[in-house]
Structures are given as structure tokens and as C-alpha cells.
Amino acid sequence: MPIRKLRIVDFSTHMSGPLASQLLIQLGAEVVKVENPRVGDGNRGMLPMIHGVGMFHHALSSGVRSVIVDRRSSDWPRIVVAAAKWADVVIVGSRPSDAVRRGLDFASLTKVNPELVYCAISGYGEAGPWQNIPAHGLNADAFAGLVPVHKVDGRIATIPSYQSIGPPLAGVFAALGILAAVRERDQGAGARYVHSSLWEAAMWFSWRNLATQANLGEPWPAYRDLGSRSATYCTADDRVLLICPIEKHFWDRFCDLAGLPREWKTVGDWSISGMYLGAGPEEAEERRVIQMRIKERPLAAWIAALTAAEIPFAPVLTIAEALASEHAAANGVMRTGRYKGHDVSIPSAPVRVVDAPGLGVVREELPPPPGLGEHTAEVLAEWGVADPPDRAGLDHRAGSGAGC
């Protein structure tokens, strides 16, 4: 029996809300994005550009339909009402006071549609002294104690490899909350309110540190300090290899493979958790000898040997190497679409819902990201707003008033 797609209207901008929408599109939802008539959701011009359009727009808006309407237009209230009636879910990224002013608050929209799932995404949550501070980029991560900095040419800067955690993770949690809320609604619960914030998501990312700090007054141990058997070593071709033979049977195999002293097989206590990381008095000597052995072979040889021996390990790859791997292609990590005659690849959602194992590994092509307002007439007709009198309020070339 055909399954009706989940209908989502996304009023949000930038990363978190659009990322939630994109995840749900890839799980079968239908998304209409209501955008500012001049700059859209802010992602079209966000660097870097791919074939003249921002990477964020390709990655987060492929498969959506775009409607433009100025929030100062006389048509804004009735279009918002029509959107709420059509939707199963609305996503709003405004501060609560702004949402009320724009008629996008929970009370207003659920009055129109008592079965609506309403998802609000905020910067810092709905309580506390930080709740009304605007949030962009790394702001929420910095408030969550995540942003690593160092000195460069006399100035303080974030380390080059750091990318924001709270904004994308808030989108993931928003999508998760939406799906839970839809199930509750479908079981008769009525309208549901879902909230996710950038800061709370950034805090949750550190769940190991939070639990350890709150209970023991110290952070979770650093990976580099776990022990000799969960550690990185340098290979003959100066690549980095991470080994993890921490269960007894893995450690026995690794001792044989690396030519370690036979008596080392009995060193350790596996009775508590079934794992031993090599953090006892033997650690320094084990690290020294293991490094000597690892240095005897290049990375490719270790990959082959450890794979054959079924010992947990990983080469420390760059993102480019991981993306170019046969494994990434086999698992459909990227999905390809067309944009103005060009192939464009965007990341696939790392979850599949299919009829049986092995299906859907190669993802279907998504429609390209839309032009600004490309689907306005089509969508408004679906919503019963076929002939809005204030067309200037819908035209991205019109006026200079603030958009939604």
C-alpha cells in the first residue's frame, strides 16, 4: 500500500533546521521551505561555492521545494495558515518572541492545525540567562566548552580542523524528536511540541565528559592516555596506525602477529570488563616494543595483516582518503545529483529504512536544490492560495522589507 509522505514546512534558516529537513527528505519526507525573497535561507551564498551556489545549499536543500514570501506582505498571515493546515510538521528557527510576532508560534499554528508537530530550534534553550543571546557558528560550541584554540601569529584562533558540533547535531536531534512526535501524534496524542537547541546538543556531544565531571569532578580520560593497547603507532612509511586489541583473544592474536614476547599474553586483568587497555606498570615497555614492531612494516602491510587476523585497528586516514575509499563507494556515503548540467555529490544520511538487508545501499538521486522561489506558484496552488493579491510581497525582486 502506498505510504503518504510526511509533509514538512521549514521556516528555519542556516544549518540546524535545514539539516533536519534534509535528513527527513532522505528518509522519504516532502519538504517545502518558506524563504526570504532576497537571500533565501542564507545558504545559497555561503562559501564555498559549487557551480555558482553555496555548498550548504547543495547539501541541505537538495530535494526541497522553495516558496518565497515577505513576512511584511499582506499575504503572509494567510500563507502561514495555509502552510500549517497542509503540514504534518513545521520547523521554526526563530526566537520565541520573533515567532510570536510572525505568527509562527506553537499556539497560533496548532490552533489552525490541532494535529501539528511543531519543532522549534533555538540557540541556547528555553530557560536560563543565555536563552535570548543570538547564536551563530561556533558560539554555542564555545559556551559548551568545546572550541579548541591556539596562538597563530600573535592572535588567538580556533585550530584549523575544528568544525561546529552544536548546529549540525541540533538538526539531528530535531529530526529524531520530530519522528518520535509524529508517532505520538499518530497514536492520538494531538499536537506535539519538539525543541532542540544548538547549545544543548553541543553539551550532549560531551556526554562522557559531562557524566565523569559531574560525578567524579574530572574529565573523561583522553584517548592518548588509555594505555599501550589502545594507542597510535608510526609505521615504516611514516603513517599512523591505531590498534585496539583490548580483549584477551585479540591481544593473543596481536602478540603472535607482531612478534611480541609470548609471556605478554598473560599480562593484564580481563576479569572486570572483558577488556584491558595496557595502562598498568607494563605500559611504557609495551609502547616501546610495539612501536619497534609496527615500524618494521608499511601501513598497507599492516592493514592486510590485521584485517586477515581479525584484530580491531584503523589506519588514521585523512577525510579525502576516506571519501576516495572503495568502502565509501560501496556503502553509498555520497549521493550524486545534477545541477545545471553538472554532477554534484552530497553526503547521504547514514541511516536506511528499507524492506530487507542490503537494499538501498546506493541511494536514489535527489532533485537539485531549488532556485529561490522556484515552486511558489505550484505550492501555493496546492495550499489553496492560488492567486495572492499582493504579488509584490512574493517576488524576490520586490521591496526592501525584512524577509521571514
mmCIF file of N, CA and C in Angstrom, residues 198-300:
data_model
loop_
_atom_site.group_PDB
_atom_site.id
_atom_site.type_symbol
_atom_site.label_atom_id
_atom_site.label_comp_id
_atom_site.label_asym_id
_atom_site.label_seq_id
_atom_site.Cartn_x
_atom_site.Cartn_y
_atom_site.Cartn_z
ATOM 1 N N LEU A 198 21.080 24.439 19.876
ATOM 2 C CA LEU A 198 22.475 24.259 19.480
ATOM 3 C C LEU A 198 23.338 23.977 20.706
ATOM 4 N N TRP A 199 23.100 24.745 21.780
ATOM 5 C CA TRP A 199 23.943 24.604 22.966
ATOM 6 C C TRP A 199 23.714 23.274 23.671
ATOM 7 N N GLU A 200 22.461 22.879 23.832
ATOM 8 C CA GLU A 200 22.188 21.604 24.486
ATOM 9 C C GLU A 200 22.755 20.436 23.680
ATOM 10 N N ALA A 201 22.688 20.544 22.349
ATOM 11 C CA ALA A 201 23.273 19.493 21.508
ATOM 12 C C ALA A 201 24.786 19.460 21.672
ATOM 13 N N ALA A 202 25.399 20.653 21.719
ATOM 14 C CA ALA A 202 26.852 20.712 21.911
ATOM 15 C C ALA A 202 27.246 20.148 23.271
ATOM 16 N N MET A 203 26.455 20.439 24.289
ATOM 17 C CA MET A 203 26.730 19.880 25.609
ATOM 18 C C MET A 203 26.601 18.355 25.594
ATOM 19 N N TRP A 204 25.530 17.854 24.973
ATOM 20 C CA TRP A 204 25.315 16.409 24.944
ATOM 21 C C TRP A 204 26.459 15.691 24.233
ATOM 22 N N PHE A 205 27.040 16.326 23.217
ATOM 23 C CA PHE A 205 28.158 15.722 22.499
ATOM 24 C C PHE A 205 29.263 15.296 23.464
ATOM 25 N N SER A 206 29.408 16.035 24.558
ATOM 26 C CA SER A 206 30.419 15.712 25.572
ATOM 27 C C SER A 206 29.855 14.833 26.681
ATOM 28 N N TRP A 207 28.930 13.925 26.355
ATOM 29 C CA TRP A 207 28.238 13.170 27.402
ATOM 30 C C TRP A 207 29.203 12.399 28.297
ATOM 31 N N ARG A 208 30.311 11.906 27.734
ATOM 32 C CA ARG A 208 31.275 11.181 28.574
ATOM 33 C C ARG A 208 31.939 12.122 29.575
ATOM 34 N N ASN A 209 32.348 13.285 29.075
ATOM 35 C CA ASN A 209 32.953 14.271 29.973
ATOM 36 C C ASN A 209 31.947 14.790 30.998
ATOM 37 N N LEU A 210 30.709 15.033 30.566
ATOM 38 C CA LEU A 210 29.704 15.561 31.486
ATOM 39 C C LEU A 210 29.444 14.585 32.631
ATOM 40 N N ALA A 211 29.246 13.316 32.283
ATOM 41 C CA ALA A 211 28.949 12.331 33.328
ATOM 42 C C ALA A 211 30.123 12.145 34.281
ATOM 43 N N THR A 212 31.344 12.158 33.729
ATOM 44 C CA THR A 212 32.526 11.982 34.575
ATOM 45 C C THR A 212 32.771 13.218 35.435
ATOM 46 N N GLN A 213 32.659 14.399 34.820
ATOM 47 C CA GLN A 213 32.884 15.644 35.551
ATOM 48 C C GLN A 213 31.848 15.830 36.661
ATOM 49 N N ALA A 214 30.593 15.558 36.351
ATOM 50 C CA ALA A 214 29.527 15.770 37.323
ATOM 51 C C ALA A 214 29.647 14.838 38.526
ATOM 52 N N ASN A 215 30.136 13.635 38.295
ATOM 53 C CA ASN A 215 30.168 12.639 39.367
ATOM 54 C C ASN A 215 31.527 12.471 40.036
ATOM 55 N N LEU A 216 32.604 12.720 39.273
ATOM 56 C CA LEU A 216 33.940 12.490 39.808
ATOM 57 C C LEU A 216 34.782 13.757 39.895
ATOM 58 N N GLY A 217 34.253 14.866 39.333
ATOM 59 C CA GLY A 217 34.986 16.121 39.390
ATOM 60 C C GLY A 217 36.183 16.183 38.472
ATOM 61 N N GLU A 218 36.187 15.356 37.438
ATOM 62 C CA GLU A 218 37.299 15.359 36.484
ATOM 63 C C GLU A 218 36.784 14.932 35.112
ATOM 64 N N PRO A 219 37.491 15.292 34.032
ATOM 65 C CA PRO A 219 37.038 14.902 32.701
ATOM 66 C C PRO A 219 37.270 13.419 32.415
ATOM 67 N N TRP A 220 36.591 12.934 31.403
ATOM 68 C CA TRP A 220 36.801 11.570 30.943
ATOM 69 C C TRP A 220 38.245 11.440 30.446
ATOM 70 N N PRO A 221 38.908 10.291 30.625
ATOM 71 C CA PRO A 221 40.311 10.163 30.216
ATOM 72 C C PRO A 221 40.507 10.432 28.714
ATOM 73 N N ALA A 222 41.609 11.071 28.397
ATOM 74 C CA ALA A 222 41.937 11.316 26.988
ATOM 75 C C ALA A 222 42.313 10.003 26.313
ATOM 76 N N TYR A 223 41.966 9.868 25.050
ATOM 77 C CA TYR A 223 42.303 8.649 24.315
ATOM 78 C C TYR A 223 43.801 8.349 24.360
ATOM 79 N N ARG A 224 44.607 9.403 24.291
ATOM 80 C CA ARG A 224 46.050 9.187 24.247
ATOM 81 C C ARG A 224 46.594 8.576 25.537
ATOM 82 N N ASP A 225 45.786 8.647 26.614
ATOM 83 C CA ASP A 225 46.240 8.147 27.908
ATOM 84 C C ASP A 225 45.597 6.815 28.303
ATOM 85 N N LEU A 226 44.881 6.190 27.390
ATOM 86 C CA LEU A 226 44.155 4.972 27.761
ATOM 87 C C LEU A 226 45.080 3.798 28.026
ATOM 88 N N GLY A 227 46.183 3.711 27.298
ATOM 89 C CA GLY A 227 47.112 2.611 27.500
ATOM 90 C C GLY A 227 47.778 2.172 26.213
ATOM 91 N N SER A 228 48.718 1.249 26.329
ATOM 92 C CA SER A 228 49.529 0.818 25.194
ATOM 93 C C SER A 228 48.749 0.008 24.168
ATOM 94 N N ARG A 229 47.612 -0.560 24.567
ATOM 95 C CA ARG A 229 46.871 -1.449 23.679
ATOM 96 C C ARG A 229 45.684 -0.759 22.999
ATOM 97 N N SER A 230 45.501 0.503 23.282
ATOM 98 C CA SER A 230 44.535 1.336 22.572
ATOM 99 C C SER A 230 45.262 2.632 22.261
ATOM 100 N N ALA A 231 46.124 2.548 21.247
ATOM 101 C CA ALA A 231 47.079 3.637 21.029
ATOM 102 C C ALA A 231 47.468 3.730 19.558
ATOM 103 N N THR A 232 48.084 4.844 19.210
ATOM 104 C CA THR A 232 48.562 5.066 17.847
ATOM 105 C C THR A 232 50.061 4.827 17.768
ATOM 106 N N TYR A 233 50.483 4.287 16.615
ATOM 107 C CA TYR A 233 51.899 3.988 16.371
ATOM 108 C C TYR A 233 52.248 4.374 14.934
ATOM 109 N N CYS A 234 53.544 4.606 14.728
ATOM 110 C CA CYS A 234 54.034 5.036 13.418
ATOM 111 C C CYS A 234 54.560 3.840 12.628
ATOM 112 N N THR A 235 54.156 3.750 11.357
ATOM 113 C CA THR A 235 54.568 2.633 10.503
ATOM 114 C C THR A 235 55.878 2.959 9.769
ATOM 115 N N ALA A 236 56.360 1.981 8.997
ATOM 116 C CA ALA A 236 57.627 2.158 8.281
ATOM 117 C C ALA A 236 57.575 3.295 7.272
ATOM 118 N N ASP A 237 56.404 3.574 6.719
ATOM 119 C CA ASP A 237 56.270 4.679 5.753
ATOM 120 C C ASP A 237 55.699 5.936 6.407
ATOM 121 N N ASP A 238 55.907 6.038 7.734
ATOM 122 C CA ASP A 238 55.522 7.236 8.494
ATOM 123 C C ASP A 238 54.033 7.554 8.416
ATOM 124 N N ARG A 239 53.199 6.516 8.341
ATOM 125 C CA ARG A 239 51.768 6.684 8.505
ATOM 126 C C ARG A 239 51.388 6.292 9.927
ATOM 127 N N VAL A 240 50.188 6.645 10.322
ATOM 128 C CA VAL A 240 49.759 6.406 11.698
ATOM 129 C C VAL A 240 48.743 5.267 11.731
ATOM 130 N N LEU A 241 48.978 4.324 12.641
ATOM 131 C CA LEU A 241 48.126 3.157 12.797
ATOM 132 C C LEU A 241 47.568 3.132 14.216
ATOM 133 N N LEU A 242 46.261 3.000 14.338
ATOM 134 C CA LEU A 242 45.605 2.883 15.632
ATOM 135 C C LEU A 242 45.270 1.415 15.870
ATOM 136 N N ILE A 243 45.771 0.856 16.962
ATOM 137 C CA ILE A 243 45.455 -0.530 17.288
ATOM 138 C C ILE A 243 44.565 -0.575 18.519
ATOM 139 N N CYS A 244 43.765 -1.648 18.615
ATOM 140 C CA CYS A 244 42.867 -1.761 19.759
ATOM 141 C C CYS A 244 42.597 -3.229 20.118
ATOM 142 N N PRO A 245 43.639 -4.029 20.357
ATOM 143 C CA PRO A 245 43.431 -5.434 20.736
ATOM 144 C C PRO A 245 43.237 -5.565 22.246
ATOM 145 N N ILE A 246 42.131 -5.060 22.752
ATOM 146 C CA ILE A 246 41.980 -4.937 24.199
ATOM 147 C C ILE A 246 41.252 -6.128 24.828
ATOM 148 N N GLU A 247 40.557 -6.940 24.036
ATOM 149 C CA GLU A 247 40.027 -8.197 24.567
ATOM 150 C C GLU A 247 41.122 -9.258 24.519
ATOM 151 N N LYS A 248 41.032 -10.255 25.371
ATOM 152 C CA LYS A 248 42.097 -11.246 25.518
ATOM 153 C C LYS A 248 42.389 -11.976 24.209
ATOM 154 N N HIS A 249 41.359 -12.400 23.493
ATOM 155 C CA HIS A 249 41.620 -13.152 22.265
ATOM 156 C C HIS A 249 42.265 -12.275 21.198
ATOM 157 N N PHE A 250 41.900 -10.993 21.161
ATOM 158 C CA PHE A 250 42.552 -10.086 20.215
ATOM 159 C C PHE A 250 44.016 -9.849 20.610
ATOM 160 N N TRP A 251 44.243 -9.691 21.896
ATOM 161 C CA TRP A 251 45.608 -9.448 22.367
ATOM 162 C C TRP A 251 46.500 -10.652 22.057
ATOM 163 N N ASP A 252 45.991 -11.870 22.243
ATOM 164 C CA ASP A 252 46.773 -13.067 21.920
ATOM 165 C C ASP A 252 47.163 -13.064 20.441
ATOM 166 N N ARG A 253 46.203 -12.765 19.587
ATOM 167 C CA ARG A 253 46.488 -12.744 18.140
ATOM 168 C C ARG A 253 47.494 -11.653 17.800
ATOM 169 N N PHE A 254 47.343 -10.487 18.431
ATOM 170 C CA PHE A 254 48.260 -9.391 18.126
ATOM 171 C C PHE A 254 49.676 -9.725 18.579
ATOM 172 N N CYS A 255 49.831 -10.343 19.736
ATOM 173 C CA CYS A 255 51.160 -10.737 20.205
ATOM 174 C C CYS A 255 51.837 -11.659 19.187
ATOM 175 N N ASP A 256 51.084 -12.607 18.649
ATOM 176 C CA ASP A 256 51.640 -13.516 17.642
ATOM 177 C C ASP A 256 51.986 -12.758 16.363
ATOM 178 N N LEU A 257 51.065 -11.915 15.912
ATOM 179 C CA LEU A 257 51.264 -11.205 14.650
ATOM 180 C C LEU A 257 52.442 -10.249 14.720
ATOM 181 N N ALA A 258 52.580 -9.529 15.823
ATOM 182 C CA ALA A 258 53.636 -8.517 15.947
ATOM 183 C C ALA A 258 54.944 -9.087 16.483
ATOM 184 N N GLY A 259 54.955 -10.371 16.824
ATOM 185 C CA GLY A 259 56.174 -10.971 17.348
ATOM 186 C C GLY A 259 56.535 -10.477 18.727
ATOM 187 N N LEU A 260 55.528 -10.243 19.560
ATOM 188 C CA LEU A 260 55.778 -9.793 20.930
ATOM 189 C C LEU A 260 56.120 -10.994 21.813
ATOM 190 N N PRO A 261 56.799 -10.761 22.923
ATOM 191 C CA PRO A 261 57.155 -11.880 23.815
ATOM 192 C C PRO A 261 55.926 -12.705 24.205
ATOM 193 N N ARG A 262 56.054 -14.028 24.191
ATOM 194 C CA ARG A 262 54.929 -14.916 24.459
ATOM 195 C C ARG A 262 54.338 -14.673 25.845
ATOM 196 N N GLU A 263 55.204 -14.361 26.819
ATOM 197 C CA GLU A 263 54.717 -14.180 28.196
ATOM 198 C C GLU A 263 53.811 -12.952 28.338
ATOM 199 N N TRP A 264 53.860 -12.038 27.356
ATOM 200 C CA TRP A 264 52.999 -10.855 27.419
ATOM 201 C C TRP A 264 51.519 -11.223 27.285
ATOM 202 N N LYS A 265 51.230 -12.371 26.729
ATOM 203 C CA LYS A 265 49.837 -12.774 26.541
ATOM 204 C C LYS A 265 49.080 -12.875 27.862
ATOM 205 N N THR A 266 49.779 -13.116 28.934
ATOM 206 C CA THR A 266 49.124 -13.280 30.236
ATOM 207 C C THR A 266 49.143 -12.010 31.079
ATOM 208 N N VAL A 267 49.732 -10.940 30.535
ATOM 209 C CA VAL A 267 49.824 -9.681 31.288
ATOM 210 C C VAL A 267 48.539 -8.884 31.099
ATOM 211 N N GLY A 268 47.819 -8.695 32.194
ATOM 212 C CA GLY A 268 46.577 -7.931 32.127
ATOM 213 C C GLY A 268 45.486 -8.572 32.950
ATOM 214 N N ASP A 269 44.452 -7.787 33.231
ATOM 215 C CA ASP A 269 43.314 -8.266 34.002
ATOM 216 C C ASP A 269 42.047 -8.027 33.188
ATOM 217 N N TRP A 270 41.521 -9.091 32.625
ATOM 218 C CA TRP A 270 40.326 -9.009 31.785
ATOM 219 C C TRP A 270 39.061 -9.370 32.559
ATOM 220 N N SER A 271 39.148 -9.517 33.877
ATOM 221 C CA SER A 271 38.041 -10.055 34.659
ATOM 222 C C SER A 271 36.926 -9.051 34.922
ATOM 223 N N ILE A 272 37.223 -7.751 34.868
ATOM 224 C CA ILE A 272 36.226 -6.750 35.255
ATOM 225 C C ILE A 272 35.286 -6.413 34.099
ATOM 226 N N SER A 273 35.856 -6.049 32.954
ATOM 227 C CA SER A 273 35.027 -5.639 31.819
ATOM 228 C C SER A 273 35.239 -6.493 30.582
ATOM 229 N N GLY A 274 36.153 -7.435 30.656
ATOM 230 C CA GLY A 274 36.491 -8.204 29.474
ATOM 231 C C GLY A 274 37.503 -7.507 28.595
ATOM 232 N N MET A 275 37.955 -6.321 29.037
ATOM 233 C CA MET A 275 38.927 -5.543 28.269
ATOM 234 C C MET A 275 40.079 -5.128 29.170
ATOM 235 N N TYR A 276 41.257 -5.013 28.569
ATOM 236 C CA TYR A 276 42.415 -4.489 29.287
ATOM 237 C C TYR A 276 43.204 -3.632 28.311
ATOM 238 N N LEU A 277 43.425 -2.363 28.688
ATOM 239 C CA LEU A 277 43.981 -1.391 27.749
ATOM 240 C C LEU A 277 45.488 -1.228 27.842
ATOM 241 N N GLY A 278 46.132 -1.921 28.767
ATOM 242 C CA GLY A 278 47.575 -1.792 28.884
ATOM 243 C C GLY A 278 48.004 -0.531 29.594
ATOM 244 N N ALA A 279 47.292 -0.184 30.658
ATOM 245 C CA ALA A 279 47.625 1.038 31.399
ATOM 246 C C ALA A 279 48.291 0.742 32.726
ATOM 247 N N GLY A 280 48.800 -0.467 32.894
ATOM 248 C CA GLY A 280 49.459 -0.835 34.137
ATOM 249 C C GLY A 280 50.949 -0.549 34.105
ATOM 250 N N PRO A 281 51.703 -1.149 34.994
ATOM 251 C CA PRO A 281 53.148 -0.893 35.054
ATOM 252 C C PRO A 281 53.897 -1.333 33.795
ATOM 253 N N GLU A 282 53.262 -2.155 32.984
ATOM 254 C CA GLU A 282 53.895 -2.629 31.743
ATOM 255 C C GLU A 282 53.759 -1.637 30.588
ATOM 256 N N GLU A 283 53.011 -0.536 30.773
ATOM 257 C CA GLU A 283 52.649 0.326 29.648
ATOM 258 C C GLU A 283 53.860 0.866 28.892
ATOM 259 N N ALA A 284 54.800 1.458 29.581
ATOM 260 C CA ALA A 284 55.934 2.102 28.903
ATOM 261 C C ALA A 284 56.727 1.105 28.063
ATOM 262 N N GLU A 285 56.995 -0.069 28.615
ATOM 263 C CA GLU A 285 57.754 -1.072 27.863
ATOM 264 C C GLU A 285 56.950 -1.617 26.696
ATOM 265 N N GLU A 286 55.666 -1.822 26.891
ATOM 266 C CA GLU A 286 54.830 -2.285 25.780
ATOM 267 C C GLU A 286 54.794 -1.256 24.653
ATOM 268 N N ARG A 287 54.632 0.005 25.005
ATOM 269 C CA ARG A 287 54.613 1.039 23.971
ATOM 270 C C ARG A 287 55.931 1.040 23.188
ATOM 271 N N ARG A 288 57.044 0.916 23.881
ATOM 272 C CA ARG A 288 58.349 0.956 23.217
ATOM 273 C C ARG A 288 58.514 -0.218 22.251
ATOM 274 N N VAL A 289 58.180 -1.414 22.703
ATOM 275 C CA VAL A 289 58.376 -2.596 21.865
ATOM 276 C C VAL A 289 57.356 -2.645 20.719
ATOM 277 N N ILE A 290 56.107 -2.316 21.018
ATOM 278 C CA ILE A 290 55.088 -2.310 19.952
ATOM 279 C C ILE A 290 55.475 -1.315 18.864
ATOM 280 N N GLN A 291 55.953 -0.139 19.269
ATOM 281 C CA GLN A 291 56.377 0.832 18.265
ATOM 282 C C GLN A 291 57.508 0.281 17.397
ATOM 283 N N MET A 292 58.454 -0.407 17.997
ATOM 284 C CA MET A 292 59.535 -1.023 17.223
ATOM 285 C C MET A 292 58.974 -1.998 16.192
ATOM 286 N N ARG A 293 58.026 -2.832 16.597
ATOM 287 C CA ARG A 293 57.454 -3.822 15.686
ATOM 288 C C ARG A 293 56.627 -3.152 14.587
ATOM 289 N N ILE A 294 55.800 -2.182 14.947
ATOM 290 C CA ILE A 294 54.970 -1.506 13.942
ATOM 291 C C ILE A 294 55.838 -0.805 12.910
ATOM 292 N N LYS A 295 56.953 -0.294 13.338
ATOM 293 C CA LYS A 295 57.848 0.449 12.445
ATOM 294 C C LYS A 295 58.516 -0.462 11.408
ATOM 295 N N GLU A 296 58.386 -1.773 11.567
ATOM 296 C CA GLU A 296 59.036 -2.701 10.645
ATOM 297 C C GLU A 296 58.276 -2.868 9.331
ATOM 298 N N ARG A 297 56.999 -2.463 9.277
ATOM 299 C CA ARG A 297 56.206 -2.672 8.064
ATOM 300 C C ARG A 297 55.487 -1.378 7.659
ATOM 301 N N PRO A 298 55.220 -1.208 6.356
ATOM 302 C CA PRO A 298 54.444 -0.046 5.920
ATOM 303 C C PRO A 298 52.969 -0.221 6.258
ATOM 304 N N LEU A 299 52.222 0.856 6.141
ATOM 305 C CA LEU A 299 50.809 0.844 6.516
ATOM 306 C C LEU A 299 50.019 -0.208 5.747
ATOM 307 N N ALA A 300 50.235 -0.304 4.447
ATOM 308 C CA ALA A 300 49.465 -1.257 3.636
ATOM 309 C C ALA A 300 49.661 -2.685 4.124
#
